[in-house]
Amino acid sequence: MAQAVKRRMLVMENGSVHEGTGFGSMNDAVCELVFNTSMVGYQEIVTDPSYTAQTVVMTYPLIGNYGITDEDNETRVPTMGGLVVREYCDMPSNFRYTKTLGEILEENGIPGLQGVDTRRIGRMIRNEGSQRALICDADTPVEEALERVRAYQLPTDCVSRVSCKKKWYARTPNPRYSVVAVDCGIKLNIVRKLNQFGCNVTVVPYDTPADTILSFKPDGLFLSNGPGDPEDVRPVIDLVRALRGRLPIFGICLGHQMISLACGARTFKMKFGHRGGNHPVRELATGKIEITSQNHSFAVDEKSLQGTGLTLTHQNLLDGTAEGVACLPDKLFSVQYHPESAPGPQDSTYLFRRFIDLMEGEKKHA
């Protein structure tokens, strides 16, 4: 059943006000405001823990038209801050759907706003950078809303919020490898991909000590994606330093940034980040160009890689930023983008095979 229309608005840090109607939860939410250019995959975006404490503006105009399918969720409890769309569809057409988008937002206290000019908002973010913003009732005084926005401090504990509280297992028939995955906000499709490649996966909290991880006798270590500033996640940075060279390590997104920090490189916050399933990336060794799915606010400073033992392996063709690093002697590599691509293209699945090959090589030399 469609919800009663309620006038709501988005108030941005730059002072602009965008009025529309609410859907999902009618909570107020003040968060960092970012945009995503994906044409499909809003379910995976809403349920991606990397969007914790962020409100996402979808630049594609029609959202919600194929509903939500429970088995496609990327996490069990979505932690996105809010969702802003041009036109929301509350009557999905999809034989698989189990809920509407509005229902999953309402269940998890996530406010949605529709009927605003998302192209205008997207251009503001592109030109001025990501900024803080508030979703609230349209009758809220604008000055009061702006005070709340400008008083808001970006959180530094996002990973601890979304990481699992105890270890859990994802087993597969006839496994060949055992992988420990450090959960900084892991997307479930990453676990599914590791299972498909013959890996039993033990998912552990982000602050699990190195000795505990080694006690599982894993063939490899995986570092997941997640929200926030990588420099806030000191336990994982220290973990990489402790285990570097002792077993194969593969990192994605936040995992890539933490590996780089652990090896002595630097990261920086981007103006508006990369979010969407359409970023061209070149693998430098082969010249192959992949169309990739991305979601991050921070990037590795390429110049800072000198002297770290890391080699740049991939580069973004839109802005030249570092997209992948590796240290072959230490059996360590990582990429900034999402090779499991949920949502997105399937160009980069070979990276999971590369991880498998490293573990197989270690088995042969054991």
mmCIF file of C-alpha atoms in Angstrom:
data_model
loop_
_atom_site.group_PDB
_atom_site.id
_atom_site.type_symbol
_atom_site.label_atom_id
_atom_site.label_comp_id
_atom_site.label_asym_id
_atom_site.label_seq_id
_atom_site.Cartn_x
_atom_site.Cartn_y
_atom_site.Cartn_z
ATOM 1 C CA MET A 1 0.000 0.000 0.000
ATOM 2 C CA ALA A 2 1.364 3.415 -0.946
ATOM 3 C CA GLN A 3 2.149 5.733 1.935
ATOM 4 C CA ALA A 4 0.300 8.989 2.476
ATOM 5 C CA VAL A 5 2.117 11.882 0.819
ATOM 6 C CA LYS A 6 4.202 13.893 3.258
ATOM 7 C CA ARG A 7 6.148 16.982 2.284
ATOM 8 C CA ARG A 8 9.838 16.594 3.103
ATOM 9 C CA MET A 9 12.999 18.441 2.128
ATOM 10 C CA LEU A 10 16.741 18.119 1.725
ATOM 11 C CA VAL A 11 18.776 20.960 3.204
ATOM 12 C CA MET A 12 22.400 21.021 2.035
ATOM 13 C CA GLU A 13 25.428 22.525 3.718
ATOM 14 C CA ASN A 14 25.712 25.074 0.890
ATOM 15 C CA GLY A 15 22.318 26.508 1.910
ATOM 16 C CA SER A 16 20.248 25.059 -0.940
ATOM 17 C CA VAL A 17 16.821 23.587 -0.136
ATOM 18 C CA HIS A 18 15.130 20.864 -2.215
ATOM 19 C CA GLU A 19 11.491 20.083 -1.463
ATOM 20 C CA GLY A 20 9.797 16.824 -2.360
ATOM 21 C CA THR A 21 7.796 14.052 -0.744
ATOM 22 C CA GLY A 22 8.916 11.387 1.684
ATOM 23 C CA PHE A 23 8.918 7.610 1.374
ATOM 24 C CA GLY A 24 10.368 4.906 3.578
ATOM 25 C CA SER A 25 10.985 6.121 7.127
ATOM 26 C CA MET A 26 9.872 9.600 8.190
ATOM 27 C CA ASN A 27 12.870 9.989 10.483
ATOM 28 C CA ASP A 28 15.138 13.008 10.154
ATOM 29 C CA ALA A 29 18.700 12.198 9.055
ATOM 30 C CA VAL A 30 21.768 14.406 8.834
ATOM 31 C CA CYS A 31 24.624 12.712 6.946
ATOM 32 C CA GLU A 32 27.302 13.191 4.348
ATOM 33 C CA LEU A 33 25.599 13.602 0.944
ATOM 34 C CA VAL A 34 27.063 11.696 -2.038
ATOM 35 C CA PHE A 35 25.822 10.650 -5.466
ATOM 36 C CA ASN A 36 25.750 7.317 -7.309
ATOM 37 C CA THR A 37 25.578 7.070 -11.107
ATOM 38 C CA SER A 38 24.386 3.442 -11.354
ATOM 39 C CA MET A 39 21.369 2.795 -13.570
ATOM 40 C CA VAL A 40 20.443 -0.426 -11.730
ATOM 41 C CA GLY A 41 21.335 -2.040 -8.431
ATOM 42 C CA TYR A 42 19.633 0.299 -5.957
ATOM 43 C CA GLN A 43 18.989 -2.686 -3.658
ATOM 44 C CA GLU A 44 22.683 -3.526 -3.432
ATOM 45 C CA ILE A 45 23.461 0.160 -2.872
ATOM 46 C CA VAL A 46 20.920 0.528 -0.063
ATOM 47 C CA THR A 47 22.199 -2.637 1.625
ATOM 48 C CA ASP A 48 25.940 -1.917 1.141
ATOM 49 C CA PRO A 49 27.504 -1.220 4.571
ATOM 50 C CA SER A 50 29.987 1.148 2.899
ATOM 51 C CA TYR A 51 27.158 3.726 2.768
ATOM 52 C CA THR A 52 26.855 3.845 6.554
ATOM 53 C CA ALA A 53 26.088 7.425 7.673
ATOM 54 C CA GLN A 54 25.742 8.618 4.068
ATOM 55 C CA THR A 55 22.717 9.876 2.157
ATOM 56 C CA VAL A 56 22.886 8.779 -1.474
ATOM 57 C CA VAL A 57 21.474 10.771 -4.394
ATOM 58 C CA MET A 58 20.690 8.443 -7.311
ATOM 59 C CA THR A 59 21.364 10.234 -10.603
ATOM 60 C CA TYR A 60 19.316 7.701 -12.601
ATOM 61 C CA PRO A 61 15.749 9.074 -12.437
ATOM 62 C CA LEU A 62 13.486 6.017 -11.827
ATOM 63 C CA ILE A 63 14.197 3.997 -8.681
ATOM 64 C CA GLY A 64 12.220 1.155 -7.090
ATOM 65 C CA ASN A 65 10.640 -0.278 -10.239
ATOM 66 C CA TYR A 66 11.801 -3.881 -9.672
ATOM 67 C CA GLY A 67 11.395 -3.913 -5.899
ATOM 68 C CA ILE A 68 13.589 -5.690 -3.364
ATOM 69 C CA THR A 69 14.498 -9.398 -3.360
ATOM 70 C CA ASP A 70 15.622 -10.665 0.045
ATOM 71 C CA GLU A 71 18.269 -13.058 -1.249
ATOM 72 C CA ASP A 72 20.056 -10.243 -3.123
ATOM 73 C CA ASN A 73 20.771 -8.115 -0.040
ATOM 74 C CA GLU A 74 24.421 -7.235 0.631
ATOM 75 C CA THR A 75 23.917 -7.112 4.410
ATOM 76 C CA ARG A 76 21.226 -8.293 6.792
ATOM 77 C CA VAL A 77 20.665 -4.876 8.400
ATOM 78 C CA PRO A 78 21.055 -1.841 6.082
ATOM 79 C CA THR A 79 22.834 1.137 7.650
ATOM 80 C CA MET A 80 22.569 3.752 4.901
ATOM 81 C CA GLY A 81 21.729 7.248 6.158
ATOM 82 C CA GLY A 82 19.141 8.242 3.544
ATOM 83 C CA LEU A 83 18.136 7.972 -0.121
ATOM 84 C CA VAL A 84 17.206 10.763 -2.555
ATOM 85 C CA VAL A 85 15.613 9.999 -5.944
ATOM 86 C CA ARG A 86 13.873 11.806 -8.774
ATOM 87 C CA GLU A 87 10.952 9.399 -9.087
ATOM 88 C CA TYR A 88 10.161 6.520 -6.728
ATOM 89 C CA CYS A 89 8.116 3.544 -7.975
ATOM 90 C CA ASP A 90 6.007 1.900 -5.269
ATOM 91 C CA MET A 91 4.461 -0.719 -7.615
ATOM 92 C CA PRO A 92 7.339 -2.990 -8.680
ATOM 93 C CA SER A 93 7.163 -5.300 -11.684
ATOM 94 C CA ASN A 94 9.370 -8.313 -10.929
ATOM 95 C CA PHE A 95 8.319 -11.894 -10.205
ATOM 96 C CA ARG A 96 11.172 -12.248 -7.673
ATOM 97 C CA TYR A 97 10.467 -9.214 -5.535
ATOM 98 C CA THR A 98 9.550 -9.727 -1.885
ATOM 99 C CA LYS A 99 9.329 -6.099 -0.664
ATOM 100 C CA THR A 100 9.137 -2.625 -2.057
ATOM 101 C CA LEU A 101 12.084 -0.293 -1.668
ATOM 102 C CA GLY A 102 9.972 1.926 0.591
ATOM 103 C CA GLU A 103 9.236 -1.008 2.888
ATOM 104 C CA ILE A 104 12.894 -1.934 3.460
ATOM 105 C CA LEU A 105 13.733 1.729 4.121
ATOM 106 C CA GLU A 106 10.864 2.017 6.614
ATOM 107 C CA GLU A 107 11.830 -1.208 8.392
ATOM 108 C CA ASN A 108 15.369 0.054 8.928
ATOM 109 C CA GLY A 109 14.642 3.679 9.827
ATOM 110 C CA ILE A 110 16.097 5.091 6.589
ATOM 111 C CA PRO A 111 14.362 8.195 5.198
ATOM 112 C CA GLY A 112 13.730 8.520 1.473
ATOM 113 C CA LEU A 113 12.989 11.682 -0.509
ATOM 114 C CA GLN A 114 11.532 11.797 -4.006
ATOM 115 C CA GLY A 115 10.376 14.458 -6.445
ATOM 116 C CA VAL A 116 13.509 16.612 -6.303
ATOM 117 C CA ASP A 117 15.868 17.622 -9.115
ATOM 118 C CA THR A 118 18.566 14.995 -8.642
ATOM 119 C CA ARG A 119 20.512 16.246 -11.677
ATOM 120 C CA ARG A 120 20.846 19.651 -10.038
ATOM 121 C CA ILE A 121 21.895 18.112 -6.709
ATOM 122 C CA GLY A 122 24.361 15.826 -8.491
ATOM 123 C CA ARG A 123 25.955 18.788 -10.261
ATOM 124 C CA MET A 124 26.279 20.633 -6.956
ATOM 125 C CA ILE A 125 28.131 17.679 -5.418
ATOM 126 C CA ARG A 126 30.309 17.324 -8.519
ATOM 127 C CA ASN A 127 31.229 21.023 -8.545
ATOM 128 C CA GLU A 128 31.428 21.695 -4.797
ATOM 129 C CA GLY A 129 32.253 18.257 -3.408
ATOM 130 C CA SER A 130 30.472 15.919 -1.007
ATOM 131 C CA GLN A 131 28.858 17.816 1.835
ATOM 132 C CA ARG A 132 26.629 17.431 4.845
ATOM 133 C CA ALA A 133 22.857 17.487 4.395
ATOM 134 C CA LEU A 134 19.626 16.950 6.341
ATOM 135 C CA ILE A 135 16.424 15.194 5.307
ATOM 136 C CA CYS A 136 13.552 16.558 7.400
ATOM 137 C CA ASP A 137 9.921 17.734 7.273
ATOM 138 C CA ALA A 138 9.285 20.578 4.856
ATOM 139 C CA ASP A 139 7.884 22.790 7.635
ATOM 140 C CA THR A 140 11.186 22.761 9.552
ATOM 141 C CA PRO A 141 12.631 26.309 9.626
ATOM 142 C CA VAL A 142 15.523 26.438 7.171
ATOM 143 C CA GLU A 143 17.863 28.234 9.586
ATOM 144 C CA GLU A 144 17.216 25.573 12.217
ATOM 145 C CA ALA A 145 17.934 22.864 9.644
ATOM 146 C CA LEU A 146 21.169 24.567 8.567
ATOM 147 C CA GLU A 147 22.324 24.807 12.180
ATOM 148 C CA ARG A 148 21.856 21.045 12.546
ATOM 149 C CA VAL A 149 23.724 20.406 9.302
ATOM 150 C CA ARG A 150 26.691 22.622 10.153
ATOM 151 C CA ALA A 151 26.966 21.221 13.672
ATOM 152 C CA TYR A 152 27.167 17.641 12.379
ATOM 153 C CA GLN A 153 30.549 15.906 12.637
ATOM 154 C CA LEU A 154 31.341 13.008 10.323
ATOM 155 C CA PRO A 155 31.610 9.826 12.427
ATOM 156 C CA THR A 156 34.912 8.020 12.938
ATOM 157 C CA ASP A 157 33.481 4.720 14.220
ATOM 158 C CA CYS A 158 31.637 3.497 11.115
ATOM 159 C CA VAL A 159 33.577 0.239 10.776
ATOM 160 C CA SER A 160 32.988 -0.739 14.398
ATOM 161 C CA ARG A 161 29.260 -0.123 13.841
ATOM 162 C CA VAL A 162 28.930 -2.470 10.884
ATOM 163 C CA SER A 163 31.546 -5.159 11.567
ATOM 164 C CA CYS A 164 30.226 -8.475 12.881
ATOM 165 C CA LYS A 165 30.432 -8.945 16.658
ATOM 166 C CA LYS A 166 31.569 -12.577 16.487
ATOM 167 C CA LYS A 167 32.929 -14.862 13.789
ATOM 168 C CA TRP A 168 30.631 -16.639 11.360
ATOM 169 C CA TYR A 169 31.123 -19.195 8.604
ATOM 170 C CA ALA A 170 30.200 -19.492 4.939
ATOM 171 C CA ARG A 171 31.018 -23.009 3.771
ATOM 172 C CA THR A 172 30.920 -24.484 0.282
ATOM 173 C CA PRO A 173 30.761 -28.119 -0.945
ATOM 174 C CA ASN A 174 34.150 -29.747 -1.592
ATOM 175 C CA PRO A 175 36.273 -26.785 -0.469
ATOM 176 C CA ARG A 176 39.895 -26.501 -1.580
ATOM 177 C CA TYR A 177 40.912 -23.434 0.419
ATOM 178 C CA SER A 178 40.243 -21.817 3.783
ATOM 179 C CA VAL A 179 40.011 -18.013 3.836
ATOM 180 C CA VAL A 180 39.644 -15.655 6.789
ATOM 181 C CA ALA A 181 37.749 -12.511 5.796
ATOM 182 C CA VAL A 182 38.118 -9.442 8.022
ATOM 183 C CA ASP A 183 34.705 -7.790 8.193
ATOM 184 C CA CYS A 184 34.939 -4.011 7.918
ATOM 185 C CA GLY A 185 31.465 -3.902 6.345
ATOM 186 C CA ILE A 186 31.756 -6.839 3.965
ATOM 187 C CA LYS A 187 29.317 -7.217 1.073
ATOM 188 C CA LEU A 188 27.756 -10.674 1.020
ATOM 189 C CA ASN A 189 28.429 -11.109 -2.688
ATOM 190 C CA ILE A 190 32.158 -11.104 -1.912
ATOM 191 C CA VAL A 191 31.595 -14.090 0.378
ATOM 192 C CA ARG A 192 29.482 -15.759 -2.332
ATOM 193 C CA LYS A 193 32.282 -15.256 -4.872
ATOM 194 C CA LEU A 194 34.877 -16.785 -2.559
ATOM 195 C CA ASN A 195 32.555 -19.748 -2.021
ATOM 196 C CA GLN A 196 32.140 -20.138 -5.796
ATOM 197 C CA PHE A 197 35.922 -20.357 -6.142
ATOM 198 C CA GLY A 198 36.057 -23.255 -3.667
ATOM 199 C CA CYS A 199 36.804 -21.352 -0.466
ATOM 200 C CA ASN A 200 35.388 -21.974 2.968
ATOM 201 C CA VAL A 201 35.177 -18.509 4.523
ATOM 202 C CA THR A 202 35.493 -17.586 8.193
ATOM 203 C CA VAL A 203 34.304 -13.997 8.653
ATOM 204 C CA VAL A 204 35.796 -12.293 11.715
ATOM 205 C CA PRO A 205 35.356 -8.881 13.417
ATOM 206 C CA TYR A 206 37.628 -6.063 12.267
ATOM 207 C CA ASP A 207 39.610 -6.017 15.531
ATOM 208 C CA THR A 208 40.507 -9.731 15.580
ATOM 209 C CA PRO A 209 44.192 -10.176 16.594
ATOM 210 C CA ALA A 210 46.733 -11.722 14.228
ATOM 211 C CA ASP A 211 47.331 -14.712 16.511
ATOM 212 C CA THR A 212 43.635 -15.568 16.475
ATOM 213 C CA ILE A 213 43.522 -15.413 12.681
ATOM 214 C CA LEU A 214 46.591 -17.651 12.371
ATOM 215 C CA SER A 215 44.989 -20.154 14.767
ATOM 216 C CA PHE A 216 42.407 -20.893 12.041
ATOM 217 C CA LYS A 217 45.303 -22.027 9.793
ATOM 218 C CA PRO A 218 43.956 -20.122 6.777
ATOM 219 C CA ASP A 219 45.333 -20.408 3.255
ATOM 220 C CA GLY A 220 44.676 -16.700 2.707
ATOM 221 C CA LEU A 221 43.452 -13.484 4.303
ATOM 222 C CA PHE A 222 40.833 -11.210 2.750
ATOM 223 C CA LEU A 223 40.268 -7.566 3.785
ATOM 224 C CA SER A 224 36.802 -6.246 2.980
ATOM 225 C CA ASN A 225 35.231 -3.028 1.848
ATOM 226 C CA GLY A 226 33.660 -0.749 4.438
ATOM 227 C CA PRO A 227 32.683 2.815 5.360
ATOM 228 C CA GLY A 228 34.620 5.847 6.491
ATOM 229 C CA ASP A 229 38.226 6.989 6.623
ATOM 230 C CA PRO A 230 40.766 4.112 6.424
ATOM 231 C CA GLU A 231 43.051 5.883 8.909
ATOM 232 C CA ASP A 232 40.362 5.359 11.572
ATOM 233 C CA VAL A 233 40.692 1.564 11.311
ATOM 234 C CA ARG A 234 43.997 1.089 13.142
ATOM 235 C CA PRO A 235 43.404 -2.552 14.191
ATOM 236 C CA VAL A 236 43.284 -3.702 10.557
ATOM 237 C CA ILE A 237 46.301 -1.613 9.553
ATOM 238 C CA ASP A 238 48.261 -3.209 12.422
ATOM 239 C CA LEU A 239 46.962 -6.648 11.381
ATOM 240 C CA VAL A 240 48.348 -6.237 7.848
ATOM 241 C CA ARG A 241 51.723 -5.205 9.255
ATOM 242 C CA ALA A 242 51.773 -8.317 11.443
ATOM 243 C CA LEU A 243 50.776 -10.762 8.687
ATOM 244 C CA ARG A 244 52.447 -9.219 5.630
ATOM 245 C CA GLY A 245 54.468 -11.941 3.904
ATOM 246 C CA ARG A 246 53.147 -14.731 6.114
ATOM 247 C CA LEU A 247 50.171 -15.683 3.920
ATOM 248 C CA PRO A 248 48.456 -14.408 0.750
ATOM 249 C CA ILE A 249 46.440 -11.224 1.358
ATOM 250 C CA PHE A 250 43.769 -9.744 -0.936
ATOM 251 C CA GLY A 251 41.997 -6.431 -0.237
ATOM 252 C CA ILE A 252 39.050 -4.676 -1.870
ATOM 253 C CA CYS A 253 38.119 -0.971 -1.533
ATOM 254 C CA LEU A 254 38.669 -0.033 2.134
ATOM 255 C CA GLY A 255 40.842 -3.155 2.349
ATOM 256 C CA HIS A 256 42.992 -1.744 -0.471
ATOM 257 C CA GLN A 257 43.416 1.538 1.369
ATOM 258 C CA MET A 258 44.329 -0.144 4.653
ATOM 259 C CA ILE A 259 46.903 -2.376 2.949
ATOM 260 C CA SER A 260 48.486 0.725 1.410
ATOM 261 C CA LEU A 261 48.549 2.534 4.764
ATOM 262 C CA ALA A 262 50.052 -0.510 6.479
ATOM 263 C CA CYS A 263 52.887 -0.547 3.935
ATOM 264 C CA GLY A 264 53.653 3.132 4.464
ATOM 265 C CA ALA A 265 51.642 4.857 1.724
ATOM 266 C CA ARG A 266 49.149 7.693 2.283
ATOM 267 C CA THR A 267 45.471 8.172 1.496
ATOM 268 C CA PHE A 268 43.446 11.310 0.848
ATOM 269 C CA LYS A 269 39.775 12.247 0.728
ATOM 270 C CA MET A 270 38.462 12.838 -2.784
ATOM 271 C CA LYS A 271 36.278 15.759 -3.804
ATOM 272 C CA PHE A 272 33.212 13.614 -4.465
ATOM 273 C CA GLY A 273 34.552 10.069 -4.681
ATOM 274 C CA HIS A 274 33.791 7.293 -7.143
ATOM 275 C CA ARG A 275 30.342 5.697 -6.986
ATOM 276 C CA GLY A 276 28.781 3.777 -9.838
ATOM 277 C CA GLY A 277 29.231 0.851 -12.210
ATOM 278 C CA ASN A 278 30.886 2.706 -15.081
ATOM 279 C CA HIS A 279 34.508 3.543 -14.193
ATOM 280 C CA PRO A 280 37.156 2.497 -16.758
ATOM 281 C CA VAL A 281 40.324 1.114 -15.158
ATOM 282 C CA ARG A 282 43.500 -0.003 -16.950
ATOM 283 C CA GLU A 283 45.582 -2.921 -15.727
ATOM 284 C CA LEU A 284 49.077 -1.575 -16.348
ATOM 285 C CA ALA A 285 50.782 -4.943 -16.955
ATOM 286 C CA THR A 286 48.454 -5.989 -19.790
ATOM 287 C CA GLY A 287 46.883 -2.732 -20.979
ATOM 288 C CA LYS A 288 43.478 -4.340 -20.534
ATOM 289 C CA ILE A 289 40.690 -1.882 -19.709
ATOM 290 C CA GLU A 290 37.986 -2.993 -17.288
ATOM 291 C CA ILE A 291 34.643 -1.305 -16.674
ATOM 292 C CA THR A 292 34.360 -1.381 -12.906
ATOM 293 C CA SER A 293 31.908 -0.883 -10.063
ATOM 294 C CA GLN A 294 33.120 1.542 -7.387
ATOM 295 C CA ASN A 295 32.099 3.094 -4.083
ATOM 296 C CA HIS A 296 34.645 5.089 -2.108
ATOM 297 C CA SER A 297 35.433 8.575 -0.793
ATOM 298 C CA PHE A 298 39.155 8.019 -0.188
ATOM 299 C CA ALA A 299 41.996 7.073 -2.526
ATOM 300 C CA VAL A 300 45.645 6.024 -2.262
ATOM 301 C CA ASP A 301 48.190 8.723 -3.084
ATOM 302 C CA GLU A 302 50.190 7.202 -5.953
ATOM 303 C CA LYS A 303 53.284 9.297 -5.209
ATOM 304 C CA SER A 304 53.410 7.901 -1.677
ATOM 305 C CA LEU A 305 53.884 4.320 -2.941
ATOM 306 C CA GLN A 306 57.587 4.911 -3.492
ATOM 307 C CA GLY A 307 59.653 3.016 -0.961
ATOM 308 C CA THR A 308 56.736 0.943 0.349
ATOM 309 C CA GLY A 309 57.441 -2.216 -1.646
ATOM 310 C CA LEU A 310 54.086 -1.771 -3.382
ATOM 311 C CA THR A 311 53.763 -1.480 -7.156
ATOM 312 C CA LEU A 312 50.897 0.339 -8.873
ATOM 313 C CA THR A 313 48.949 -2.260 -10.889
ATOM 314 C CA HIS A 314 45.740 -0.467 -11.951
ATOM 315 C CA GLN A 315 44.859 3.133 -12.784
ATOM 316 C CA ASN A 316 41.567 4.974 -13.224
ATOM 317 C CA LEU A 317 41.246 6.393 -16.744
ATOM 318 C CA LEU A 318 38.882 9.203 -15.715
ATOM 319 C CA ASP A 319 41.064 10.944 -13.139
ATOM 320 C CA GLY A 320 44.314 8.958 -13.007
ATOM 321 C CA THR A 321 43.893 7.811 -9.400
ATOM 322 C CA ALA A 322 45.482 4.599 -8.123
ATOM 323 C CA GLU A 323 43.130 1.617 -8.456
ATOM 324 C CA GLY A 324 45.346 -1.304 -7.509
ATOM 325 C CA VAL A 325 48.650 -2.189 -5.830
ATOM 326 C CA ALA A 326 50.668 -5.365 -5.305
ATOM 327 C CA CYS A 327 53.784 -6.701 -3.613
ATOM 328 C CA LEU A 328 54.503 -10.074 -5.212
ATOM 329 C CA PRO A 329 57.299 -11.120 -2.793
ATOM 330 C CA ASP A 330 54.823 -10.702 0.078
ATOM 331 C CA LYS A 331 51.935 -12.383 -1.802
ATOM 332 C CA LEU A 332 49.846 -9.243 -1.279
ATOM 333 C CA PHE A 333 47.598 -7.317 -3.677
ATOM 334 C CA SER A 334 44.513 -5.119 -3.599
ATOM 335 C CA VAL A 335 42.143 -3.106 -5.788
ATOM 336 C CA GLN A 336 40.097 0.002 -5.110
ATOM 337 C CA TYR A 337 37.078 -1.174 -7.083
ATOM 338 C CA HIS A 338 34.655 -4.084 -6.578
ATOM 339 C CA PRO A 339 35.438 -7.183 -8.669
ATOM 340 C CA GLU A 340 32.393 -8.968 -7.217
ATOM 341 C CA SER A 341 30.353 -6.177 -8.852
ATOM 342 C CA ALA A 342 27.007 -6.201 -7.109
ATOM 343 C CA PRO A 343 25.738 -4.203 -8.891
ATOM 344 C CA GLY A 344 27.942 -3.754 -11.914
ATOM 345 C CA PRO A 345 29.906 -5.324 -14.783
ATOM 346 C CA GLN A 346 31.739 -8.634 -14.559
ATOM 347 C CA ASP A 347 35.079 -7.586 -16.079
ATOM 348 C CA SER A 348 37.155 -8.066 -12.936
ATOM 349 C CA THR A 349 36.239 -11.508 -11.603
ATOM 350 C CA TYR A 350 39.739 -12.694 -12.613
ATOM 351 C CA LEU A 351 41.069 -11.053 -9.434
ATOM 352 C CA PHE A 352 39.473 -13.788 -7.338
ATOM 353 C CA ARG A 353 41.292 -16.338 -9.519
ATOM 354 C CA ARG A 354 44.532 -14.435 -8.850
ATOM 355 C CA PHE A 355 43.937 -14.828 -5.111
ATOM 356 C CA ILE A 356 43.270 -18.539 -5.605
ATOM 357 C CA ASP A 357 46.506 -18.906 -7.579
ATOM 358 C CA LEU A 358 48.495 -17.291 -4.744
ATOM 359 C CA MET A 359 46.989 -19.706 -2.217
ATOM 360 C CA GLU A 360 47.587 -22.669 -4.534
ATOM 361 C CA GLY A 361 51.212 -21.617 -4.931
ATOM 362 C CA GLU A 362 51.639 -21.528 -1.156
ATOM 363 C CA LYS A 363 50.129 -25.009 -0.843
ATOM 364 C CA LYS A 364 52.606 -26.389 -3.392
ATOM 365 C CA HIS A 365 55.548 -24.911 -1.500
ATOM 366 C CA ALA A 366 54.301 -25.982 1.926
#
